[in-house]
PDB file of C-alpha atoms and ligand atoms in Angstrom:
ATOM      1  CA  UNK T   1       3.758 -12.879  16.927  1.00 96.00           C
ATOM      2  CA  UNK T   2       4.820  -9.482  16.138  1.00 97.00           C
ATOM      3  CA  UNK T   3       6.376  -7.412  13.100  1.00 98.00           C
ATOM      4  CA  UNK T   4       7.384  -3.870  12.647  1.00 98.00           C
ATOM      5  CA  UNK T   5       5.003  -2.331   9.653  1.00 98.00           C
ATOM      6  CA  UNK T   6       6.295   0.390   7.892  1.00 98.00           C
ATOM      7  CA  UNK T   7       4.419   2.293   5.205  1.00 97.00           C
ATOM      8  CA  UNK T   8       7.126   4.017   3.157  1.00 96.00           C
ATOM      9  CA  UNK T   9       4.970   6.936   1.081  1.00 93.00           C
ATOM     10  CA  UNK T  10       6.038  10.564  -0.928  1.00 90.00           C
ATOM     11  CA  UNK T  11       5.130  12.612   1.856  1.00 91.00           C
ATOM     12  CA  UNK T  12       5.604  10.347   5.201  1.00 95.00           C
ATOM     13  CA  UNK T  13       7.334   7.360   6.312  1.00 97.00           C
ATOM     14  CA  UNK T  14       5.002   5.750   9.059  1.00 98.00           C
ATOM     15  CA  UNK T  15       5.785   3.153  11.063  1.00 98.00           C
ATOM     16  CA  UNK T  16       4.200   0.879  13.962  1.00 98.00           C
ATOM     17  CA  UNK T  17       4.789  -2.730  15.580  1.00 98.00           C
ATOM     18  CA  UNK T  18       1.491  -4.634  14.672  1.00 98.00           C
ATOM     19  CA  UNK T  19       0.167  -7.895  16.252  1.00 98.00           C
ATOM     20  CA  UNK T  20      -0.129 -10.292  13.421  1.00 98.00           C
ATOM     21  CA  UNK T  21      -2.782 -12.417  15.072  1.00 97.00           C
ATOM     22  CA  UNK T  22      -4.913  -8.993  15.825  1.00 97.00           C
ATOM     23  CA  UNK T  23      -3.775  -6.864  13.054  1.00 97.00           C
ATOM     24  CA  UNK T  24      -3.922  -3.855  15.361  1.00 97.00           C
ATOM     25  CA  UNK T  25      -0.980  -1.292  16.101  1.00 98.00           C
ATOM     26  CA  UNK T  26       0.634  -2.410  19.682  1.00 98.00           C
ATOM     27  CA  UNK T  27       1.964   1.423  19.694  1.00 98.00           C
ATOM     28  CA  UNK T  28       0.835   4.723  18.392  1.00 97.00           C
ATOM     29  CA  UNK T  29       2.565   4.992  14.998  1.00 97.00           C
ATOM     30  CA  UNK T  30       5.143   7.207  14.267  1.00 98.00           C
ATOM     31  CA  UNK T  31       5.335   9.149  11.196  1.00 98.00           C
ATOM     32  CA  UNK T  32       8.630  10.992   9.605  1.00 98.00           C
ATOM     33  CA  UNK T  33       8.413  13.374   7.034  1.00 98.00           C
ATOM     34  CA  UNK T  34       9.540  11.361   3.723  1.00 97.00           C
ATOM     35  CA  UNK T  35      13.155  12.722   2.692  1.00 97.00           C
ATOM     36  CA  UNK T  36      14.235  14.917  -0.013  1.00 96.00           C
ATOM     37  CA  UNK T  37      15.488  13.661  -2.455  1.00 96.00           C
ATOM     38  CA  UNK T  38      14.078  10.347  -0.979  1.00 96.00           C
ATOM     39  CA  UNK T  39      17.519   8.659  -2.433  1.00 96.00           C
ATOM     40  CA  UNK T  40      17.847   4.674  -0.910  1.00 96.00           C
ATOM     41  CA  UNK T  41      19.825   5.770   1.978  1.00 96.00           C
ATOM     42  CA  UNK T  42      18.261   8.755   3.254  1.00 97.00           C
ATOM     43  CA  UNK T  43      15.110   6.486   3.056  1.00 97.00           C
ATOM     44  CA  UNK T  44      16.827   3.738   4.717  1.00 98.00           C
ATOM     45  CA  UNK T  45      18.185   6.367   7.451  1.00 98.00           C
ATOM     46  CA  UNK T  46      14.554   7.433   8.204  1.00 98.00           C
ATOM     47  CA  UNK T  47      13.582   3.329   8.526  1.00 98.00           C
ATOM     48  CA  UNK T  48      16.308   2.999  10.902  1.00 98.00           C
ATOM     49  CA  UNK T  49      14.949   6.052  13.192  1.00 98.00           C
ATOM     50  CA  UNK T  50      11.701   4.287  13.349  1.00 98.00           C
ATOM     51  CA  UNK T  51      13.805   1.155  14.083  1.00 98.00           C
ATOM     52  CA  UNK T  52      15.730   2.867  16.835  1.00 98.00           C
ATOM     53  CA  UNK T  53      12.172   4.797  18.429  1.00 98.00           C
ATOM     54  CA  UNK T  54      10.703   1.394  18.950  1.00 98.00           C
ATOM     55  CA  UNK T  55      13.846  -0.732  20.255  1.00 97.00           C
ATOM     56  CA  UNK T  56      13.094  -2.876  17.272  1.00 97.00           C
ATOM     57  CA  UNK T  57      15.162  -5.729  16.185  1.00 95.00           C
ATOM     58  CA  UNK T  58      12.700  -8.165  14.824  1.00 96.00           C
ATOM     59  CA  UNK T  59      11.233  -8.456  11.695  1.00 98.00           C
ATOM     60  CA  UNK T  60      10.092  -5.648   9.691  1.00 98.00           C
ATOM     61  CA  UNK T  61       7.714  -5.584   6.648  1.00 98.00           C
ATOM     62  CA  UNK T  62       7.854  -2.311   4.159  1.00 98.00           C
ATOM     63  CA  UNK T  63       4.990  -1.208   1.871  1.00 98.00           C
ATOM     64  CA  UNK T  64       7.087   0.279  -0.738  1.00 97.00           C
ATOM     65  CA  UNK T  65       5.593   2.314  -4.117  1.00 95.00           C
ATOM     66  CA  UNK T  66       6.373   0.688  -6.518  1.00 95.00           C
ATOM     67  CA  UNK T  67       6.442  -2.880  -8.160  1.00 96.00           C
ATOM     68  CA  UNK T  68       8.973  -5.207  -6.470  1.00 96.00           C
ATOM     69  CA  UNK T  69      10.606  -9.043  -7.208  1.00 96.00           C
ATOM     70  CA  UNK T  70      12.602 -10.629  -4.954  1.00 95.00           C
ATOM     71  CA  UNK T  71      13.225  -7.015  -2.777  1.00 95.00           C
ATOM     72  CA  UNK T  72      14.328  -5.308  -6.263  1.00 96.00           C
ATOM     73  CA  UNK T  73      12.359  -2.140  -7.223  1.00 95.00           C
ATOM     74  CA  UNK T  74      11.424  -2.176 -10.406  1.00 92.00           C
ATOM     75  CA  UNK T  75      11.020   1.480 -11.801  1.00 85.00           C
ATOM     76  CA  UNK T  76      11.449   4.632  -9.814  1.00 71.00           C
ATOM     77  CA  UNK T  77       8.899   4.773  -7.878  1.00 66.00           C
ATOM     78  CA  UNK T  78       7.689   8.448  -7.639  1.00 79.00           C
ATOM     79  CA  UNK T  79      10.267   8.874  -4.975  1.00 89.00           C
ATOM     80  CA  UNK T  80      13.881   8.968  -6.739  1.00 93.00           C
ATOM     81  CA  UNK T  81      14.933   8.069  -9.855  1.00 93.00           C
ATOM     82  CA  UNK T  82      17.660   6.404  -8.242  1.00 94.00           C
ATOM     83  CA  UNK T  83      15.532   3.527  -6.957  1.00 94.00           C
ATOM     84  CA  UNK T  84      15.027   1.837 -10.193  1.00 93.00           C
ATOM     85  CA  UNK T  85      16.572  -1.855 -10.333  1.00 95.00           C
ATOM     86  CA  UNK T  86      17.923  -1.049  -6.361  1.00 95.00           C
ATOM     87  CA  UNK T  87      17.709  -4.113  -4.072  1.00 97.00           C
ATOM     88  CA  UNK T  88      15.830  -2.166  -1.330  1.00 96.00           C
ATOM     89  CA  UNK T  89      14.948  -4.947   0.646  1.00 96.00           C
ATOM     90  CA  UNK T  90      19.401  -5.423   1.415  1.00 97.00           C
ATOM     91  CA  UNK T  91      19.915  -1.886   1.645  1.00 97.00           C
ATOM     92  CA  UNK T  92      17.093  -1.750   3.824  1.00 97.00           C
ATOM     93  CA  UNK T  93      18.074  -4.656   6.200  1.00 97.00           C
ATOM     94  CA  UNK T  94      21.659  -3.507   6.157  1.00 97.00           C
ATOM     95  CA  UNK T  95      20.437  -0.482   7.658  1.00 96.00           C
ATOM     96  CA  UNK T  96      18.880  -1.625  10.147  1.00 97.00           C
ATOM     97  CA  UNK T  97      20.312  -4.844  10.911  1.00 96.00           C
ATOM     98  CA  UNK T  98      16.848  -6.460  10.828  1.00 97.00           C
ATOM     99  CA  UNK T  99      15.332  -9.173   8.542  1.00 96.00           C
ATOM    100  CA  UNK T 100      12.871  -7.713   6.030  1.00 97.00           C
ATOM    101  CA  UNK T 101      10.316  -7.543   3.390  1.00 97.00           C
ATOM    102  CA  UNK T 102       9.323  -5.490   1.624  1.00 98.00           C
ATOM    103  CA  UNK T 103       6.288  -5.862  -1.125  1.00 98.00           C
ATOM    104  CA  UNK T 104       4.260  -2.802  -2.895  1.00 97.00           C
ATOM    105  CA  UNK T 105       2.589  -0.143  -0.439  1.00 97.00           C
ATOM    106  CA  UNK T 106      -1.492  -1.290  -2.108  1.00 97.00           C
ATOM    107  CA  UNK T 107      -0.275  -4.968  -2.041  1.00 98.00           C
ATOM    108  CA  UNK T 108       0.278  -4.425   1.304  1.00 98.00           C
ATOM    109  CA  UNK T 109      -3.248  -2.700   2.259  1.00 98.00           C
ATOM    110  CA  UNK T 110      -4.551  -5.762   0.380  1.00 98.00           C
ATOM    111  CA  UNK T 111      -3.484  -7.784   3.011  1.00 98.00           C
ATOM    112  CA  UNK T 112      -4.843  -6.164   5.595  1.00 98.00           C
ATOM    113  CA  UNK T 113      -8.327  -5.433   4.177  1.00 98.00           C
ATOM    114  CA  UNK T 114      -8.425  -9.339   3.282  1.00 98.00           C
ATOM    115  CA  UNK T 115      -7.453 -10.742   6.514  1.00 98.00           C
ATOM    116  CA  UNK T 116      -8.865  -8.496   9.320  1.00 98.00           C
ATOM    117  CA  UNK T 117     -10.932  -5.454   7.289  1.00 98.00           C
ATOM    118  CA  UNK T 118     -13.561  -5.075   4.475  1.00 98.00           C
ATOM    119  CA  UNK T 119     -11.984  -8.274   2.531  1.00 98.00           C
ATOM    120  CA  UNK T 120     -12.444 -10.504   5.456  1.00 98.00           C
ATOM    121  CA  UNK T 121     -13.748 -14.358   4.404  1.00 96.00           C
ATOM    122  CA  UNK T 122     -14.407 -12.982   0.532  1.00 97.00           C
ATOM    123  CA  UNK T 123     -13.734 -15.432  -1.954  1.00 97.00           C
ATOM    124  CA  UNK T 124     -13.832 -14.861  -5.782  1.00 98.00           C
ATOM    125  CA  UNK T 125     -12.051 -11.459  -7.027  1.00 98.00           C
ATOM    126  CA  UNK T 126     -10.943  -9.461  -4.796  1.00 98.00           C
ATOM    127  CA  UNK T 127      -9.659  -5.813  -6.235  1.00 98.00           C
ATOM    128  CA  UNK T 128      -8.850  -2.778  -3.704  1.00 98.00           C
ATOM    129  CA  UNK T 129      -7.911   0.125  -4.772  1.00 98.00           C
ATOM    130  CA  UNK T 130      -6.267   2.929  -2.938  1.00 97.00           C
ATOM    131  CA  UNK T 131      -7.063   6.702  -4.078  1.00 96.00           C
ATOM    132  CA  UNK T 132      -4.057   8.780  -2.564  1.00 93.00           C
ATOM    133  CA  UNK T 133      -0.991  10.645  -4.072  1.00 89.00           C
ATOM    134  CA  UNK T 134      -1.390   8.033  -6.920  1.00 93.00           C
ATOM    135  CA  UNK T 135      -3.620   4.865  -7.265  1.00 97.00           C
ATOM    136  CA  UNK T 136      -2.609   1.687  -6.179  1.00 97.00           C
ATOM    137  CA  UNK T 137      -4.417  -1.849  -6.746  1.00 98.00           C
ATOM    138  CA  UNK T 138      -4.068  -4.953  -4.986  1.00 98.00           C
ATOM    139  CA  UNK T 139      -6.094  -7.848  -6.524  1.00 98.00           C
ATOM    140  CA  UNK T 140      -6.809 -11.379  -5.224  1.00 98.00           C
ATOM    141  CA  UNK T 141      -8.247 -14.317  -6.037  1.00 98.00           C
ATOM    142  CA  UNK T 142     -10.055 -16.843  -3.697  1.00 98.00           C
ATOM    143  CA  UNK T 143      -7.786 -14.714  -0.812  1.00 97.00           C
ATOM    144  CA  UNK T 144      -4.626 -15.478  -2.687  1.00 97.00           C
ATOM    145  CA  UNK T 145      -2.733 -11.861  -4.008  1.00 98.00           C
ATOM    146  CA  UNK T 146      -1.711 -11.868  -7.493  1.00 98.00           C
ATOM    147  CA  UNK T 147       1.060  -9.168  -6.776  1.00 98.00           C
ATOM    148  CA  UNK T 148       2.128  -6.023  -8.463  1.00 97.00           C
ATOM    149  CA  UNK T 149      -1.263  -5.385 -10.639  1.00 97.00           C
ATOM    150  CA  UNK T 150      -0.889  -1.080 -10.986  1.00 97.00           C
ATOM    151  CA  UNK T 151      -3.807  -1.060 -12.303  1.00 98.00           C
ATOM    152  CA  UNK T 152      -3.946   3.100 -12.134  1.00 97.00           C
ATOM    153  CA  UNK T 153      -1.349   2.952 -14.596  1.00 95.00           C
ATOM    154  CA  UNK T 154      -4.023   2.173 -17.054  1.00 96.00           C
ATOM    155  CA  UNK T 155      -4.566   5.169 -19.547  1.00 96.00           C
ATOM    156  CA  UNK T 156      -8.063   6.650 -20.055  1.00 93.00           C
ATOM    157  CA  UNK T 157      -8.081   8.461 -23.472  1.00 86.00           C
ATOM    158  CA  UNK T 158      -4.435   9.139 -23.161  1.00 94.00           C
ATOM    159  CA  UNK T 159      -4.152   9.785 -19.416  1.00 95.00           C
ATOM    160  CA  UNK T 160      -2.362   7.820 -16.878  1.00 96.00           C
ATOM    161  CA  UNK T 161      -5.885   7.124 -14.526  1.00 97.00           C
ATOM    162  CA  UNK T 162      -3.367   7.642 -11.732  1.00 95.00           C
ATOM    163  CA  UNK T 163      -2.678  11.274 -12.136  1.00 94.00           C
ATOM    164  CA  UNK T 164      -6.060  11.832 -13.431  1.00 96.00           C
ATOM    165  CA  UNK T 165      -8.811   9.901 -11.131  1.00 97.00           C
ATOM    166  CA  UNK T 166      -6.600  10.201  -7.946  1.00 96.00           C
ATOM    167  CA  UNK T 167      -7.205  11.603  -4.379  1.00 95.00           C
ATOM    168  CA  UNK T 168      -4.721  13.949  -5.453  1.00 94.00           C
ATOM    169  CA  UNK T 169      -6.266  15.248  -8.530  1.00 95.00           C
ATOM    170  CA  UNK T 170      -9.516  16.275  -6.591  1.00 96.00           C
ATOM    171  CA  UNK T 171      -7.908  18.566  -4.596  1.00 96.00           C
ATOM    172  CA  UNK T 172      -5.306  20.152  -6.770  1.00 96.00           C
ATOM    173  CA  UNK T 173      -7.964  20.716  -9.958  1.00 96.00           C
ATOM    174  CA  UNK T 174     -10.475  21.277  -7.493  1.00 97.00           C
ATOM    175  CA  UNK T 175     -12.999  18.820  -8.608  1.00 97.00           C
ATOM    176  CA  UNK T 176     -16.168  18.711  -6.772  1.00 97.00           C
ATOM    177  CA  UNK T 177     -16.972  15.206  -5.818  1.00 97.00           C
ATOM    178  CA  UNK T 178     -19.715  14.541  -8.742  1.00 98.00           C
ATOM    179  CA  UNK T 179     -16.793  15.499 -11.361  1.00 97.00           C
ATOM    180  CA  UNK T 180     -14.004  12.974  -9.818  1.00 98.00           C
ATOM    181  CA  UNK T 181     -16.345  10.506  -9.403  1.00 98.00           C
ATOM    182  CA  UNK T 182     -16.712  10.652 -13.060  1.00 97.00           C
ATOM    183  CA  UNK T 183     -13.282   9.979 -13.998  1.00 97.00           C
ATOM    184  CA  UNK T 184     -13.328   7.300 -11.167  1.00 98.00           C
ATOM    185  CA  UNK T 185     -15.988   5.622 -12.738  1.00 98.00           C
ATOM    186  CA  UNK T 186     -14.830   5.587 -16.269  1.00 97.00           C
ATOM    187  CA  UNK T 187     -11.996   3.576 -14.454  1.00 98.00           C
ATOM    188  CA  UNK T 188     -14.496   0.950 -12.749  1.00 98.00           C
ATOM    189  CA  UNK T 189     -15.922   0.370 -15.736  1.00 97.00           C
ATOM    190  CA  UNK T 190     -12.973  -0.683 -17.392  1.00 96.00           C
ATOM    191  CA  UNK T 191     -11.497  -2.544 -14.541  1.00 97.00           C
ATOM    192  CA  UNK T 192     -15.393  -4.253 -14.535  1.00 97.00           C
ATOM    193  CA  UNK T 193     -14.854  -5.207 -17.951  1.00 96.00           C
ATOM    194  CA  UNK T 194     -11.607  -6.622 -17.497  1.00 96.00           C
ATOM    195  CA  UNK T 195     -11.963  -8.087 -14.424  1.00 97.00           C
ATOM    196  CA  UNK T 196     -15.330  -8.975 -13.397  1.00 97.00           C
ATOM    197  CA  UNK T 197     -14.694  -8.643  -9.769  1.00 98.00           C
ATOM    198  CA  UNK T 198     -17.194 -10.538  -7.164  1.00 98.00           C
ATOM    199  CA  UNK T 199     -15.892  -7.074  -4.682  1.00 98.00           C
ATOM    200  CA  UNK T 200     -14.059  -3.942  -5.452  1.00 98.00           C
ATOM    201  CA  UNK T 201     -12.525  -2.000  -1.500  1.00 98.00           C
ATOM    202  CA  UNK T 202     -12.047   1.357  -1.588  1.00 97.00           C
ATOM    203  CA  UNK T 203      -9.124   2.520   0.544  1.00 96.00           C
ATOM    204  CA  UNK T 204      -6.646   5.400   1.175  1.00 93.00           C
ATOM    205  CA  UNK T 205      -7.086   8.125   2.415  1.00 89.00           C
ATOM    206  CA  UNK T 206     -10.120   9.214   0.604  1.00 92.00           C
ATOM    207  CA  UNK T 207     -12.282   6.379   1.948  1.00 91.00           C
ATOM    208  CA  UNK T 208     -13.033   8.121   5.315  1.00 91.00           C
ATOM    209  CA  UNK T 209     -15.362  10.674   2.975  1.00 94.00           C
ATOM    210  CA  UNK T 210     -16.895   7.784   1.578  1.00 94.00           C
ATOM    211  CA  UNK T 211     -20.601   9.098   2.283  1.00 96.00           C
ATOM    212  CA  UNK T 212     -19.634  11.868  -0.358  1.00 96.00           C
ATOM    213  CA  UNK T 213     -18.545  10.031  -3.438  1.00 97.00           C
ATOM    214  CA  UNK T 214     -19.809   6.558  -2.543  1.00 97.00           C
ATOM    215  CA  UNK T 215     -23.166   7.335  -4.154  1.00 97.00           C
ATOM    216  CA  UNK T 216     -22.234   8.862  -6.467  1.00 98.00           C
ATOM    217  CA  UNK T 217     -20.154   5.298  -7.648  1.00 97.00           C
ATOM    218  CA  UNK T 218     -21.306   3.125 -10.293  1.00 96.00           C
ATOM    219  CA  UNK T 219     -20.482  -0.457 -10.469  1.00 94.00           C
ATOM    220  CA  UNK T 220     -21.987  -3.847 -11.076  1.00 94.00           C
ATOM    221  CA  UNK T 221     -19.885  -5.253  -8.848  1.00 95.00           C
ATOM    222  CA  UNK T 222     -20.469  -4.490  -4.759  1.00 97.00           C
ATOM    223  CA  UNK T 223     -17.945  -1.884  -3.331  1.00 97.00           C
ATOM    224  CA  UNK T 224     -17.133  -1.276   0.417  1.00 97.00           C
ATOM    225  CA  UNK T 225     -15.023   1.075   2.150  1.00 97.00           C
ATOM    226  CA  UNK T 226     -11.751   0.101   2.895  1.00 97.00           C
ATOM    227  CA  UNK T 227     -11.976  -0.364   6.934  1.00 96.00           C
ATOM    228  CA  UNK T 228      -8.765   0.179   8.391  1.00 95.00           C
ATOM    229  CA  UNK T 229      -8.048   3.729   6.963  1.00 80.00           C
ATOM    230  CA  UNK T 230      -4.661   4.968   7.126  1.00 82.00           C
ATOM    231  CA  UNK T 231      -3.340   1.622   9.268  1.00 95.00           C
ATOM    232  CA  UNK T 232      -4.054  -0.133   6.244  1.00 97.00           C
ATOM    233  CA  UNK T 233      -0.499  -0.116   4.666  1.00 97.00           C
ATOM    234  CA  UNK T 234       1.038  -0.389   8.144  1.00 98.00           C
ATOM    235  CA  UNK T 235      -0.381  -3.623   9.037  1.00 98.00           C
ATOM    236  CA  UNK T 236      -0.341  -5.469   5.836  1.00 98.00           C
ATOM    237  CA  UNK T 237       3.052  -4.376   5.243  1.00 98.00           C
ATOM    238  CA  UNK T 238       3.843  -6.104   8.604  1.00 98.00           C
ATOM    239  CA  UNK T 239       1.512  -9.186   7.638  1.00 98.00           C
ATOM    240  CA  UNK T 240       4.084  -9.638   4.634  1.00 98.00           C
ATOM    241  CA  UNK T 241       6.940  -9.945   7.235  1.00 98.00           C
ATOM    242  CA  UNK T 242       4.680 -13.066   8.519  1.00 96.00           C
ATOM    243  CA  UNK T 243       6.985 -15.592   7.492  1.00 92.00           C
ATOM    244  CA  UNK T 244      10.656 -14.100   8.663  1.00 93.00           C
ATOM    245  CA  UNK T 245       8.706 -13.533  11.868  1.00 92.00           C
ATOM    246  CA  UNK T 246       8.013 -16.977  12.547  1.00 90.00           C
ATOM    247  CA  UNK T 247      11.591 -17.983  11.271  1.00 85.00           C
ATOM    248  CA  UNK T 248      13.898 -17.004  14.394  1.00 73.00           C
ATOM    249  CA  UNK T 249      17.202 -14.943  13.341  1.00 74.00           C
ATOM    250  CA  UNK T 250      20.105 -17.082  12.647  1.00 70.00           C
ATOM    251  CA  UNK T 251      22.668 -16.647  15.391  1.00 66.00           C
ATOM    252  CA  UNK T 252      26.550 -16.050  14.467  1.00 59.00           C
ATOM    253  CA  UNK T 253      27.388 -19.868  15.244  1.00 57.00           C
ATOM    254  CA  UNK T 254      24.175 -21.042  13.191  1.00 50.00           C
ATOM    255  CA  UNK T 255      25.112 -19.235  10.129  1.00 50.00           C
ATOM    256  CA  UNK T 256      28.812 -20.505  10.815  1.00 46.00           C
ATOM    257  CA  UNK T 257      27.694 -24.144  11.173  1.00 41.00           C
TER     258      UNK T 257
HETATM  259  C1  LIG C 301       2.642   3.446  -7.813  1.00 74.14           C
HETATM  260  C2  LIG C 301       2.095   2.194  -7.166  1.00 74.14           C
HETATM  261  C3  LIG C 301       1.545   2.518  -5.798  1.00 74.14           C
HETATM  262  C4  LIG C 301       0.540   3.651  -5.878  1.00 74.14           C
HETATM  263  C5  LIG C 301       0.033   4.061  -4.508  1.00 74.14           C
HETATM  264  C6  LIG C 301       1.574   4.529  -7.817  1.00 74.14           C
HETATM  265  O1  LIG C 301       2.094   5.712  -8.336  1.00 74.14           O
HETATM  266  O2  LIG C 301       3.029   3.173  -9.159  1.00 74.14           O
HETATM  267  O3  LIG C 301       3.100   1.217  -7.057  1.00 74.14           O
HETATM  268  O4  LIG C 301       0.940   1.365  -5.274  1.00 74.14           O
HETATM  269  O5  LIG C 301       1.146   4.782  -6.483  1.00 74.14           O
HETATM  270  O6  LIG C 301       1.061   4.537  -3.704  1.00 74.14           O
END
């Protein structure tokens, strides 16, 4: 069984079909330049171009940015303002005239790290959390996700810990890697307290220079690498497609009938 993961993101728009028994990328993924403004429909333009580069018309999974319910965004996302209260998962499937899913973009790693990376066979509390543009979480319990957590919209003494702690504010205030761990770990030490998490995965981006910072870490709970890097949101956003995948697509005379 296949789906077609996309990883919808501020800067790129990446896409691959994924094997959902394998979680691996069945072709090199393709990655388009996020549009500006990245309004619903120039989004959904870019979807359909990955759509259209892979012959695709099966089902599609989307990690998206943002909280979601039932395919409805629910606040703007860092992309456009115009996303708030859109039903992106119709616009989305219009567009491309495939079934879809679509479920937030660290939900999605989730998924992946739990079923085929750094997650695998964990039980307890789970939490992952991806250092990138912004920080997304993904929690679970016993393997089961308890969706839409944003935990790095927690505040620390006023800040948002997602502008402050991210991958993002390293590099643009420069912080050497003893100063953002720092602010990372006043975060895991409020997450610790509130959570008491039997693992803690770091992913995005930042986790391939996990030798620099990792030591630098301190937690009482265990923390690993995220392992699937970058394919992370790609293949968990497909994993979320799981269940249209198995479902086949009504014909014209089913939905008639
Ligand atoms: C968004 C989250 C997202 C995270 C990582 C945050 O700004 O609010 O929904 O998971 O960025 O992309």
């Amino acid at each position: 069984m296949k789906a077609l993961g996309v990883d919808i993101g501020g800067t790129g728009i990446k896409g691959a079909p994924v094997s959902l028994e394998k979680g691996t990328l069945l072709a090199e993924r393709v990655r388009i330049a996020t549009p500006e403004p990245a309004t619903p429909h120039a989004v959904a333009d870019v979807v359909k171009k990955l759509v259209e580069k892979f012959q695709w018309n099966g089902a599609i999974g989307c990690g998206f940015p943002s909280t979601i319910k039932n395919g409805v965004i629910q606040s703007e996302a860092n992309l456009d303002p115009s996303w708030a209260g859109c039903d992106a998962a119709q616009i989305l499937e219009n567009h491309t005239g495939c079934r879809l899913m679509i479920i937030n973009d660290a939900d999605a790693a989730g998924l992946a790290e739990m079923e085929f990376g750094a997650g695998k066979g964990q039980r307890g509390v789970v939490l992952l959390l991806t250092f990138g543009t912004g920080i997304g979480s993904s929690l679970f319990s016993n393997g089961r996700l308890i969706p839409n957590t944003e935990l790095g919209r927690l505040k620390i003494r006023g800040r948002e810990v997602g502008l402050w702690a991210s991958a993002r504010a390293r590099e643009s205030k420069h912080l050497t890697w003893k100063k953002w761990a720092k602010r990372v770990n006043e975060f895991l030490e409020q997450l610790e307290a509130m959570l008491s998490p039997d693992l803690i995965i770091i992913g995005g981006g930042v986790s391939k220079h996990h030798e620099k910072f990792f030591p630098l870490l301190k937690s009482r709970s265990p923390i690993l690498p995220a392992q699937l890097e970058n394919e992370a949101g790609i293949i968990g956003a497909a994993l979320a497609a799981r269940n249209i995948a198995r479902t086949p697509k009504p014909t014209k005379t089913s939905k008639a009938a």
